[in-house]
PDB file of C-alpha atoms and ligand atoms in Angstrom:
ATOM      1  CA  UNK N   1      32.064  -2.714  -6.493  1.00 39.00           C
ATOM      2  CA  UNK N   2      29.809  -4.033  -3.588  1.00 46.00           C
ATOM      3  CA  UNK N   3      29.356  -0.792  -2.040  1.00 49.00           C
ATOM      4  CA  UNK N   4      27.694   0.198  -5.423  1.00 49.00           C
ATOM      5  CA  UNK N   5      25.256  -2.589  -5.416  1.00 52.00           C
ATOM      6  CA  UNK N   6      22.512  -0.762  -3.501  1.00 53.00           C
ATOM      7  CA  UNK N   7      22.692   2.206  -5.751  1.00 58.00           C
ATOM      8  CA  UNK N   8      21.586  -0.117  -8.817  1.00 76.00           C
ATOM      9  CA  UNK N   9      18.300   1.001 -10.249  1.00 91.00           C
ATOM     10  CA  UNK N  10      15.330  -0.555  -8.530  1.00 96.00           C
ATOM     11  CA  UNK N  11      13.084  -2.352 -11.279  1.00 97.00           C
ATOM     12  CA  UNK N  12       9.542  -3.117 -11.027  1.00 97.00           C
ATOM     13  CA  UNK N  13      10.619  -6.884 -10.680  1.00 97.00           C
ATOM     14  CA  UNK N  14      12.422  -5.938  -7.404  1.00 98.00           C
ATOM     15  CA  UNK N  15       9.219  -4.794  -5.729  1.00 98.00           C
ATOM     16  CA  UNK N  16       6.224  -6.822  -4.535  1.00 98.00           C
ATOM     17  CA  UNK N  17       3.106  -4.746  -4.518  1.00 98.00           C
ATOM     18  CA  UNK N  18       0.200  -6.481  -2.688  1.00 98.00           C
ATOM     19  CA  UNK N  19      -3.307  -5.018  -3.168  1.00 98.00           C
ATOM     20  CA  UNK N  20      -5.628  -6.164  -0.483  1.00 98.00           C
ATOM     21  CA  UNK N  21      -9.127  -6.538  -1.908  1.00 97.00           C
ATOM     22  CA  UNK N  22     -12.383  -8.570  -0.938  1.00 97.00           C
ATOM     23  CA  UNK N  23     -14.998 -10.135  -3.326  1.00 97.00           C
ATOM     24  CA  UNK N  24     -17.484  -7.352  -3.162  1.00 97.00           C
ATOM     25  CA  UNK N  25     -14.999  -4.849  -4.545  1.00 98.00           C
ATOM     26  CA  UNK N  26     -13.424  -7.134  -7.556  1.00 98.00           C
ATOM     27  CA  UNK N  27     -15.889  -5.197  -9.960  1.00 97.00           C
ATOM     28  CA  UNK N  28     -16.195  -1.716  -8.599  1.00 96.00           C
ATOM     29  CA  UNK N  29     -12.624  -1.308  -7.619  1.00 98.00           C
ATOM     30  CA  UNK N  30     -10.102  -3.718  -8.912  1.00 98.00           C
ATOM     31  CA  UNK N  31     -11.138  -3.250 -12.496  1.00 98.00           C
ATOM     32  CA  UNK N  32     -10.432   0.536 -12.280  1.00 98.00           C
ATOM     33  CA  UNK N  33      -6.885  -0.494 -10.956  1.00 98.00           C
ATOM     34  CA  UNK N  34      -6.294  -2.886 -13.844  1.00 98.00           C
ATOM     35  CA  UNK N  35      -7.311  -0.188 -16.397  1.00 98.00           C
ATOM     36  CA  UNK N  36      -4.979   2.443 -14.987  1.00 98.00           C
ATOM     37  CA  UNK N  37      -1.761   1.860 -12.851  1.00 98.00           C
ATOM     38  CA  UNK N  38      -1.624  -1.849 -12.801  1.00 98.00           C
ATOM     39  CA  UNK N  39      -1.368  -1.769 -16.527  1.00 97.00           C
ATOM     40  CA  UNK N  40       1.982   0.004 -16.013  1.00 97.00           C
ATOM     41  CA  UNK N  41       3.013  -2.107 -12.829  1.00 96.00           C
ATOM     42  CA  UNK N  42       1.636  -5.388 -13.633  1.00 96.00           C
ATOM     43  CA  UNK N  43       4.810  -7.306 -13.083  1.00 96.00           C
ATOM     44  CA  UNK N  44       5.089  -6.232  -9.417  1.00 98.00           C
ATOM     45  CA  UNK N  45       1.442  -6.491  -8.638  1.00 98.00           C
ATOM     46  CA  UNK N  46      -0.339  -9.437  -6.682  1.00 98.00           C
ATOM     47  CA  UNK N  47      -3.925  -9.286  -5.477  1.00 98.00           C
ATOM     48  CA  UNK N  48      -5.005 -10.705  -2.155  1.00 98.00           C
ATOM     49  CA  UNK N  49      -8.702 -11.600  -1.952  1.00 97.00           C
ATOM     50  CA  UNK N  50     -11.202 -13.865  -0.266  1.00 97.00           C
ATOM     51  CA  UNK N  51     -13.031 -15.866  -2.982  1.00 97.00           C
ATOM     52  CA  UNK N  52     -12.248 -17.343  -6.286  1.00 97.00           C
ATOM     53  CA  UNK N  53     -13.131 -15.232  -9.326  1.00 97.00           C
ATOM     54  CA  UNK N  54     -12.454 -16.821 -12.718  1.00 96.00           C
ATOM     55  CA  UNK N  55     -13.315 -13.713 -14.667  1.00 96.00           C
ATOM     56  CA  UNK N  56     -11.012 -11.537 -12.828  1.00 97.00           C
ATOM     57  CA  UNK N  57      -8.443 -14.436 -12.692  1.00 96.00           C
ATOM     58  CA  UNK N  58      -8.254 -13.987 -16.662  1.00 96.00           C
ATOM     59  CA  UNK N  59      -7.639 -10.219 -16.497  1.00 96.00           C
ATOM     60  CA  UNK N  60      -4.725 -10.583 -13.902  1.00 96.00           C
ATOM     61  CA  UNK N  61      -1.309 -12.241 -14.625  1.00 90.00           C
ATOM     62  CA  UNK N  62      -1.087 -15.956 -13.915  1.00 88.00           C
ATOM     63  CA  UNK N  63      -0.885 -16.763 -10.171  1.00 91.00           C
ATOM     64  CA  UNK N  64      -1.171 -13.160  -9.305  1.00 97.00           C
ATOM     65  CA  UNK N  65      -4.793 -13.318  -7.827  1.00 97.00           C
ATOM     66  CA  UNK N  66      -4.417 -15.113  -4.428  1.00 97.00           C
ATOM     67  CA  UNK N  67      -7.505 -16.359  -2.749  1.00 97.00           C
ATOM     68  CA  UNK N  68      -6.263 -16.205   0.885  1.00 96.00           C
ATOM     69  CA  UNK N  69      -9.390 -18.056   2.167  1.00 95.00           C
ATOM     70  CA  UNK N  70      -9.539 -15.405   5.066  1.00 95.00           C
ATOM     71  CA  UNK N  71     -13.030 -14.431   5.784  1.00 94.00           C
ATOM     72  CA  UNK N  72     -14.494 -11.488   3.821  1.00 92.00           C
ATOM     73  CA  UNK N  73     -15.044  -9.179   6.857  1.00 87.00           C
ATOM     74  CA  UNK N  74     -13.763  -5.815   7.617  1.00 88.00           C
ATOM     75  CA  UNK N  75     -12.763  -7.130  11.093  1.00 91.00           C
ATOM     76  CA  UNK N  76      -9.262  -7.172  12.778  1.00 90.00           C
ATOM     77  CA  UNK N  77      -8.932 -10.907  12.470  1.00 91.00           C
ATOM     78  CA  UNK N  78      -9.778 -11.128   8.709  1.00 90.00           C
ATOM     79  CA  UNK N  79      -7.505  -8.296   7.737  1.00 92.00           C
ATOM     80  CA  UNK N  80      -4.539  -9.675   9.761  1.00 95.00           C
ATOM     81  CA  UNK N  81      -5.151 -12.965   8.194  1.00 95.00           C
ATOM     82  CA  UNK N  82      -4.759 -11.367   4.587  1.00 96.00           C
ATOM     83  CA  UNK N  83      -1.744  -9.224   5.575  1.00 97.00           C
ATOM     84  CA  UNK N  84      -0.085 -12.063   7.147  1.00 97.00           C
ATOM     85  CA  UNK N  85      -0.380 -14.012   3.848  1.00 97.00           C
ATOM     86  CA  UNK N  86       0.934 -10.942   1.749  1.00 97.00           C
ATOM     87  CA  UNK N  87       3.911 -10.811   4.023  1.00 97.00           C
ATOM     88  CA  UNK N  88       4.529 -14.462   3.556  1.00 97.00           C
ATOM     89  CA  UNK N  89       4.092 -14.367  -0.149  1.00 98.00           C
ATOM     90  CA  UNK N  90       6.540 -11.566  -0.276  1.00 98.00           C
ATOM     91  CA  UNK N  91       9.209 -13.310   1.649  1.00 97.00           C
ATOM     92  CA  UNK N  92       8.817 -16.423  -0.758  1.00 97.00           C
ATOM     93  CA  UNK N  93       9.131 -13.950  -3.824  1.00 97.00           C
ATOM     94  CA  UNK N  94      12.873 -12.966  -2.959  1.00 96.00           C
ATOM     95  CA  UNK N  95      12.049  -9.366  -4.140  1.00 98.00           C
ATOM     96  CA  UNK N  96      13.630  -6.465  -2.416  1.00 98.00           C
ATOM     97  CA  UNK N  97      10.583  -4.343  -1.352  1.00 98.00           C
ATOM     98  CA  UNK N  98       7.230  -5.219   0.000  1.00 98.00           C
ATOM     99  CA  UNK N  99       4.645  -2.611  -0.580  1.00 98.00           C
ATOM    100  CA  UNK N 100       1.054  -2.943   0.775  1.00 98.00           C
ATOM    101  CA  UNK N 101      -1.873  -1.095  -0.685  1.00 98.00           C
ATOM    102  CA  UNK N 102      -5.540  -1.118  -0.476  1.00 98.00           C
ATOM    103  CA  UNK N 103      -7.800  -1.484  -3.466  1.00 98.00           C
ATOM    104  CA  UNK N 104      -8.941   2.112  -3.266  1.00 98.00           C
ATOM    105  CA  UNK N 105      -5.324   3.293  -3.916  1.00 98.00           C
ATOM    106  CA  UNK N 106      -3.779   4.662  -7.198  1.00 98.00           C
ATOM    107  CA  UNK N 107       0.218   3.995  -7.251  1.00 98.00           C
ATOM    108  CA  UNK N 108       2.211   6.296  -9.378  1.00 98.00           C
ATOM    109  CA  UNK N 109       4.819   3.488 -10.255  1.00 98.00           C
ATOM    110  CA  UNK N 110       7.705   5.440 -11.613  1.00 98.00           C
ATOM    111  CA  UNK N 111       7.286   7.678  -8.410  1.00 98.00           C
ATOM    112  CA  UNK N 112       7.451   4.655  -6.239  1.00 98.00           C
ATOM    113  CA  UNK N 113      10.568   3.198  -7.826  1.00 98.00           C
ATOM    114  CA  UNK N 114      12.176   6.567  -7.592  1.00 98.00           C
ATOM    115  CA  UNK N 115      11.523   6.608  -3.727  1.00 98.00           C
ATOM    116  CA  UNK N 116      12.785   3.012  -3.245  1.00 98.00           C
ATOM    117  CA  UNK N 117      15.909   3.700  -5.069  1.00 97.00           C
ATOM    118  CA  UNK N 118      16.876   6.151  -2.263  1.00 97.00           C
ATOM    119  CA  UNK N 119      17.084   3.340   0.248  1.00 98.00           C
ATOM    120  CA  UNK N 120      19.219   0.165   0.711  1.00 97.00           C
ATOM    121  CA  UNK N 121      16.768  -2.848   0.696  1.00 98.00           C
ATOM    122  CA  UNK N 122      19.297  -4.708   2.865  1.00 98.00           C
ATOM    123  CA  UNK N 123      18.896  -2.091   5.468  1.00 98.00           C
ATOM    124  CA  UNK N 124      15.915  -1.930   7.743  1.00 98.00           C
ATOM    125  CA  UNK N 125      13.192   0.356   6.297  1.00 98.00           C
ATOM    126  CA  UNK N 126       9.613   1.056   7.116  1.00 98.00           C
ATOM    127  CA  UNK N 127       8.254   3.821   4.738  1.00 98.00           C
ATOM    128  CA  UNK N 128       4.795   5.184   4.968  1.00 98.00           C
ATOM    129  CA  UNK N 129       2.675   7.958   6.313  1.00 98.00           C
ATOM    130  CA  UNK N 130       0.692   8.224   9.698  1.00 97.00           C
ATOM    131  CA  UNK N 131      -2.985   9.301   9.631  1.00 95.00           C
ATOM    132  CA  UNK N 132      -3.059  10.431  13.271  1.00 94.00           C
ATOM    133  CA  UNK N 133      -1.267  13.539  14.367  1.00 94.00           C
ATOM    134  CA  UNK N 134      -0.039  11.643  17.424  1.00 95.00           C
ATOM    135  CA  UNK N 135       1.703   8.406  18.214  1.00 97.00           C
ATOM    136  CA  UNK N 136      -0.658   5.408  18.856  1.00 97.00           C
ATOM    137  CA  UNK N 137      -0.509   4.696  22.612  1.00 96.00           C
ATOM    138  CA  UNK N 138      -1.307   1.162  24.076  1.00 96.00           C
ATOM    139  CA  UNK N 139      -0.969  -0.794  27.242  1.00 94.00           C
ATOM    140  CA  UNK N 140       2.655  -2.414  27.170  1.00 93.00           C
ATOM    141  CA  UNK N 141       2.058  -6.209  26.555  1.00 92.00           C
ATOM    142  CA  UNK N 142       4.577  -7.061  29.424  1.00 92.00           C
ATOM    143  CA  UNK N 143       3.988  -4.389  31.922  1.00 92.00           C
ATOM    144  CA  UNK N 144       0.337  -3.308  31.815  1.00 86.00           C
ATOM    145  CA  UNK N 145       0.736  -0.244  33.957  1.00 93.00           C
ATOM    146  CA  UNK N 146       3.247   1.058  31.407  1.00 95.00           C
ATOM    147  CA  UNK N 147       2.407   2.560  27.973  1.00 96.00           C
ATOM    148  CA  UNK N 148       3.959   1.908  24.672  1.00 96.00           C
ATOM    149  CA  UNK N 149       3.501   4.712  21.995  1.00 97.00           C
ATOM    150  CA  UNK N 150       4.525   4.448  18.461  1.00 98.00           C
ATOM    151  CA  UNK N 151       3.914   5.763  15.032  1.00 98.00           C
ATOM    152  CA  UNK N 152       2.382   3.414  12.429  1.00 98.00           C
ATOM    153  CA  UNK N 153       1.910   3.802   8.599  1.00 98.00           C
ATOM    154  CA  UNK N 154      -1.758   3.808   7.676  1.00 98.00           C
ATOM    155  CA  UNK N 155      -2.349   0.832   5.265  1.00 98.00           C
ATOM    156  CA  UNK N 156      -4.696   3.023   3.329  1.00 98.00           C
ATOM    157  CA  UNK N 157      -2.032   5.393   2.244  1.00 98.00           C
ATOM    158  CA  UNK N 158       0.217   2.376   1.345  1.00 98.00           C
ATOM    159  CA  UNK N 159       3.500   1.541   3.106  1.00 98.00           C
ATOM    160  CA  UNK N 160       6.680  -0.492   2.273  1.00 98.00           C
ATOM    161  CA  UNK N 161       9.217  -2.637   4.124  1.00 98.00           C
ATOM    162  CA  UNK N 162      12.599  -3.500   2.836  1.00 98.00           C
ATOM    163  CA  UNK N 163      13.734  -7.096   2.681  1.00 98.00           C
ATOM    164  CA  UNK N 164      16.154  -6.315   5.265  1.00 98.00           C
ATOM    165  CA  UNK N 165      13.627  -5.647   8.015  1.00 98.00           C
ATOM    166  CA  UNK N 166      11.030  -8.111   6.829  1.00 98.00           C
ATOM    167  CA  UNK N 167      13.551 -10.996   7.209  1.00 98.00           C
ATOM    168  CA  UNK N 168      13.990  -9.982  10.907  1.00 98.00           C
ATOM    169  CA  UNK N 169      10.273  -9.476  11.361  1.00 98.00           C
ATOM    170  CA  UNK N 170       9.657 -12.982  10.336  1.00 97.00           C
ATOM    171  CA  UNK N 171       9.542 -14.560  13.530  1.00 96.00           C
ATOM    172  CA  UNK N 172       6.701 -12.077  14.693  1.00 95.00           C
ATOM    173  CA  UNK N 173       5.074 -11.694  11.270  1.00 95.00           C
ATOM    174  CA  UNK N 174       5.590 -14.876   9.231  1.00 89.00           C
ATOM    175  CA  UNK N 175       3.762 -18.090   9.081  1.00 90.00           C
ATOM    176  CA  UNK N 176       0.728 -16.676  10.512  1.00 90.00           C
ATOM    177  CA  UNK N 177       2.227 -15.253  13.481  1.00 94.00           C
ATOM    178  CA  UNK N 178       1.027 -11.618  12.722  1.00 95.00           C
ATOM    179  CA  UNK N 179      -2.565 -12.975  13.550  1.00 95.00           C
ATOM    180  CA  UNK N 180      -1.605 -13.657  17.118  1.00 95.00           C
ATOM    181  CA  UNK N 181       0.230 -10.301  17.406  1.00 96.00           C
ATOM    182  CA  UNK N 182      -2.906  -8.648  16.104  1.00 96.00           C
ATOM    183  CA  UNK N 183      -4.967 -10.422  18.934  1.00 94.00           C
ATOM    184  CA  UNK N 184      -2.392  -9.743  21.531  1.00 94.00           C
ATOM    185  CA  UNK N 185      -2.234  -5.916  21.060  1.00 95.00           C
ATOM    186  CA  UNK N 186      -5.837  -5.918  19.785  1.00 95.00           C
ATOM    187  CA  UNK N 187      -5.034  -3.695  16.692  1.00 96.00           C
ATOM    188  CA  UNK N 188      -5.653  -3.931  12.992  1.00 96.00           C
ATOM    189  CA  UNK N 189      -3.026  -5.186  10.532  1.00 97.00           C
ATOM    190  CA  UNK N 190      -1.510  -1.794   9.802  1.00 97.00           C
ATOM    191  CA  UNK N 191      -1.230  -0.623  13.327  1.00 98.00           C
ATOM    192  CA  UNK N 192       0.365  -4.108  14.172  1.00 97.00           C
ATOM    193  CA  UNK N 193       2.904  -3.813  11.551  1.00 98.00           C
ATOM    194  CA  UNK N 194       3.885  -0.611  13.130  1.00 98.00           C
ATOM    195  CA  UNK N 195       3.965  -2.060  16.518  1.00 98.00           C
ATOM    196  CA  UNK N 196       6.146  -4.983  15.453  1.00 98.00           C
ATOM    197  CA  UNK N 197       8.662  -2.516  13.798  1.00 98.00           C
ATOM    198  CA  UNK N 198       8.689  -0.334  17.016  1.00 98.00           C
ATOM    199  CA  UNK N 199       8.639  -2.934  19.850  1.00 97.00           C
ATOM    200  CA  UNK N 200      10.460  -5.910  18.440  1.00 97.00           C
ATOM    201  CA  UNK N 201      12.631  -4.401  15.765  1.00 98.00           C
ATOM    202  CA  UNK N 202      13.519  -0.934  17.756  1.00 98.00           C
ATOM    203  CA  UNK N 203      13.005   1.071  14.390  1.00 98.00           C
ATOM    204  CA  UNK N 204      11.014   4.078  13.655  1.00 97.00           C
ATOM    205  CA  UNK N 205       8.769   4.745  10.585  1.00 98.00           C
ATOM    206  CA  UNK N 206      10.145   6.938   7.844  1.00 98.00           C
ATOM    207  CA  UNK N 207       7.526   9.565   6.873  1.00 98.00           C
ATOM    208  CA  UNK N 208       6.946   9.677   3.284  1.00 98.00           C
ATOM    209  CA  UNK N 209       4.730  12.831   2.601  1.00 98.00           C
ATOM    210  CA  UNK N 210       3.917  11.694  -1.019  1.00 98.00           C
ATOM    211  CA  UNK N 211       1.647   8.802   0.345  1.00 98.00           C
ATOM    212  CA  UNK N 212      -1.936   9.829   0.516  1.00 98.00           C
ATOM    213  CA  UNK N 213      -4.886   7.994   1.965  1.00 98.00           C
ATOM    214  CA  UNK N 214      -8.618   9.165   2.025  1.00 98.00           C
ATOM    215  CA  UNK N 215      -8.080  10.057   5.617  1.00 97.00           C
ATOM    216  CA  UNK N 216      -6.421  13.268   4.478  1.00 97.00           C
ATOM    217  CA  UNK N 217      -7.735  16.091   2.259  1.00 96.00           C
ATOM    218  CA  UNK N 218      -6.794  14.759  -1.076  1.00 98.00           C
ATOM    219  CA  UNK N 219      -8.118  18.108  -2.683  1.00 97.00           C
ATOM    220  CA  UNK N 220      -4.853  19.636  -1.226  1.00 97.00           C
ATOM    221  CA  UNK N 221      -2.754  18.037  -3.778  1.00 97.00           C
ATOM    222  CA  UNK N 222      -1.552  20.334  -6.636  1.00 95.00           C
ATOM    223  CA  UNK N 223      -2.329  18.796  -9.891  1.00 93.00           C
ATOM    224  CA  UNK N 224       0.868  20.067 -11.632  1.00 92.00           C
ATOM    225  CA  UNK N 225       2.761  18.285  -8.915  1.00 95.00           C
ATOM    226  CA  UNK N 226       1.002  14.954  -9.283  1.00 97.00           C
ATOM    227  CA  UNK N 227       4.423  13.164 -10.402  1.00 97.00           C
ATOM    228  CA  UNK N 228       6.033  13.839  -7.377  1.00 97.00           C
ATOM    229  CA  UNK N 229       3.306  12.108  -5.123  1.00 98.00           C
ATOM    230  CA  UNK N 230       3.347   8.336  -4.835  1.00 98.00           C
ATOM    231  CA  UNK N 231      -0.194   7.219  -3.697  1.00 98.00           C
ATOM    232  CA  UNK N 232      -3.663   8.648  -3.980  1.00 98.00           C
ATOM    233  CA  UNK N 233      -7.118   7.417  -3.094  1.00 98.00           C
ATOM    234  CA  UNK N 234     -10.719   8.619  -2.945  1.00 98.00           C
ATOM    235  CA  UNK N 235     -13.621   8.497  -0.670  1.00 98.00           C
ATOM    236  CA  UNK N 236     -17.324   9.512  -0.355  1.00 93.00           C
ATOM    237  CA  UNK N 237     -18.888   9.975   2.940  1.00 88.00           C
ATOM    238  CA  UNK N 238     -22.607  10.823   2.285  1.00 89.00           C
ATOM    239  CA  UNK N 239     -22.604  14.044   0.017  1.00 89.00           C
ATOM    240  CA  UNK N 240     -19.005  14.848   0.583  1.00 92.00           C
ATOM    241  CA  UNK N 241     -16.335  13.629  -1.694  1.00 96.00           C
ATOM    242  CA  UNK N 242     -12.602  13.322  -0.999  1.00 98.00           C
ATOM    243  CA  UNK N 243     -10.850  13.305  -4.393  1.00 98.00           C
ATOM    244  CA  UNK N 244      -7.668  14.558  -6.033  1.00 98.00           C
ATOM    245  CA  UNK N 245      -8.881  17.763  -7.950  1.00 97.00           C
ATOM    246  CA  UNK N 246      -7.173  17.051 -11.180  1.00 97.00           C
ATOM    247  CA  UNK N 247      -8.612  18.314 -14.343  1.00 96.00           C
ATOM    248  CA  UNK N 248      -9.483  15.581 -17.040  1.00 96.00           C
ATOM    249  CA  UNK N 249     -12.350  13.454 -17.608  1.00 97.00           C
ATOM    250  CA  UNK N 250     -15.847  14.416 -16.519  1.00 96.00           C
ATOM    251  CA  UNK N 251     -16.799  13.954 -12.866  1.00 95.00           C
ATOM    252  CA  UNK N 252     -19.505  11.288 -14.029  1.00 95.00           C
ATOM    253  CA  UNK N 253     -17.299   9.257 -16.116  1.00 95.00           C
ATOM    254  CA  UNK N 254     -14.415   9.492 -13.591  1.00 97.00           C
ATOM    255  CA  UNK N 255     -15.716   9.888 -10.067  1.00 97.00           C
ATOM    256  CA  UNK N 256     -12.653   8.663  -8.459  1.00 98.00           C
ATOM    257  CA  UNK N 257     -10.175  10.819 -10.649  1.00 98.00           C
ATOM    258  CA  UNK N 258      -8.012   7.779 -11.035  1.00 98.00           C
ATOM    259  CA  UNK N 259      -8.429   7.808 -14.920  1.00 98.00           C
ATOM    260  CA  UNK N 260      -7.455  11.493 -14.844  1.00 98.00           C
ATOM    261  CA  UNK N 261      -4.519  10.913 -12.806  1.00 98.00           C
ATOM    262  CA  UNK N 262      -3.331   8.261 -15.057  1.00 98.00           C
ATOM    263  CA  UNK N 263      -3.466  10.304 -18.162  1.00 97.00           C
ATOM    264  CA  UNK N 264      -1.958  13.115 -16.318  1.00 97.00           C
ATOM    265  CA  UNK N 265       1.048  10.918 -15.802  1.00 97.00           C
ATOM    266  CA  UNK N 266       0.916   9.257 -19.137  1.00 97.00           C
ATOM    267  CA  UNK N 267      -0.514  11.653 -21.586  1.00 96.00           C
ATOM    268  CA  UNK N 268       0.339   9.730 -24.822  1.00 95.00           C
ATOM    269  CA  UNK N 269      -1.769   6.665 -23.759  1.00 96.00           C
ATOM    270  CA  UNK N 270      -4.341   5.939 -26.482  1.00 95.00           C
ATOM    271  CA  UNK N 271      -7.146   6.428 -23.878  1.00 94.00           C
ATOM    272  CA  UNK N 272      -5.746   9.900 -22.956  1.00 95.00           C
ATOM    273  CA  UNK N 273      -5.409  11.434 -26.309  1.00 89.00           C
ATOM    274  CA  UNK N 274      -9.016  12.642 -26.185  1.00 78.00           C
ATOM    275  CA  UNK N 275      -8.501  14.127 -22.906  1.00 76.00           C
ATOM    276  CA  UNK N 276      -5.761  16.573 -24.220  1.00 59.00           C
ATOM    277  CA  UNK N 277      -6.944  19.896 -25.317  1.00 50.00           C
TER     278      UNK N 277
HETATM  279  N1  UDP H   1     -11.560  -4.958   2.649  1.00 97.73           N
HETATM  280  C1  UDP H   1     -11.381  -6.475   3.066  1.00 97.73           C
HETATM  281  N2  UDP H   1     -12.458  -7.060   3.491  1.00 97.73           N
HETATM  282  C2  UDP H   1     -13.569  -6.426   3.888  1.00 97.73           C
HETATM  283  C3  UDP H   1     -13.748  -5.098   3.595  1.00 97.73           C
HETATM  284  C4  UDP H   1     -12.674  -4.402   3.097  1.00 97.73           C
HETATM  285  O1  UDP H   1     -10.433  -7.037   2.835  1.00 97.73           O
HETATM  286  O2  UDP H   1     -14.627  -7.084   4.317  1.00 97.73           O
HETATM  287  C5  UDP H   1     -10.300  -4.303   2.329  1.00 97.73           C
HETATM  288  C6  UDP H   1     -10.642  -3.555   1.113  1.00 97.73           C
HETATM  289  O3  UDP H   1     -10.824  -4.179  -0.033  1.00 97.73           O
HETATM  290  C7  UDP H   1      -9.762  -2.375   1.158  1.00 97.73           C
HETATM  291  C8  UDP H   1      -9.399  -2.233   2.619  1.00 97.73           C
HETATM  292  O4  UDP H   1      -9.906  -3.410   3.405  1.00 97.73           O
HETATM  293  O5  UDP H   1      -8.406  -2.766   0.557  1.00 97.73           O
HETATM  294  C9  UDP H   1     -10.076  -1.109   3.255  1.00 97.73           C
HETATM  295  O6  UDP H   1     -11.536  -1.124   2.992  1.00 97.73           O
HETATM  296  P1  UDP H   1     -12.260   0.316   2.801  1.00 97.73           P
HETATM  297  O7  UDP H   1     -11.535   1.001   1.715  1.00 97.73           O
HETATM  298  O8  UDP H   1     -13.604  -0.143   2.203  1.00 97.73           O
HETATM  299  O9  UDP H   1     -12.390   0.984   4.081  1.00 97.73           O
HETATM  300  P2  UDP H   1     -11.644   1.831   4.946  1.00 97.73           P
HETATM  301  O10 UDP H   1     -10.948   1.138   6.013  1.00 97.73           O
HETATM  302  O11 UDP H   1     -10.518   2.589   3.997  1.00 97.73           O
HETATM  303  O12 UDP H   1     -12.545   2.994   5.408  1.00 97.73           O
HETATM  304 MN1   MN H   2     -10.435   2.916   1.955  1.00 97.73          MN
END
């Protein structure tokens, strides 16, 4: 029955979802996640942050809030430091899938499990969605007059790596090595992961259209089709908002639309009953 083993259902406990966050977003962003999708996906979720927070620790499952001691800056070194620890904790967890998301991401948990189900975690899989409409081009690290061009999955849309590929990436990514690669190619964490997959693994990104960052037009997602999408995000730049146009709670009580998305997916939850007409 060995050839059937990979078609076994993917469970929450097979997936390691790491949420990257930082002290200043514990209240404004992480609480919203805890009150929405994390309440469904709890068993899979680990938060990676840069400060101790006993209040948040009480709300998260024991040991699932990890203070990386990386610096609290939105800079390459700090972000690569966090990603490197996310990766190490995943490897240590023995789980089948590593999925990274930012703290402004909603994860449709049943949708994610259905997606992962379609791939063998022992194989080499890098699942995600680019935000650029062209491959990223950099100077080749060995022959500087040559170029290296590759697609990478935007961290803000979420991406997943199978255990199979992660184990092979370990010499380049594990034990803090990711930080040196980030410096070598001078790229942020998500681009550097894409670089390692392409350059050292000789593998390509598998594009998953249902992953969505706020770098794309979230208003284009059809509300009646929400359950077929896997991640959502939100953003505000000046007076313009980029959000999923889902009916539900009033805009002032749900500016990100995450509570409305959540109730769309789980209409029978107590907090959702009042939203139903
Ligand atoms: N972040 C971080 N340290 C910082 C700022 C941001 O770890 O100093 C994290 C943040 O929690 C989020 C991700 O980096 O998970 C992206 O940050 P944000 O959404 O603010 O910016 P974006 O890159 O999406 O514009
Ligand atoms: Mn963001």
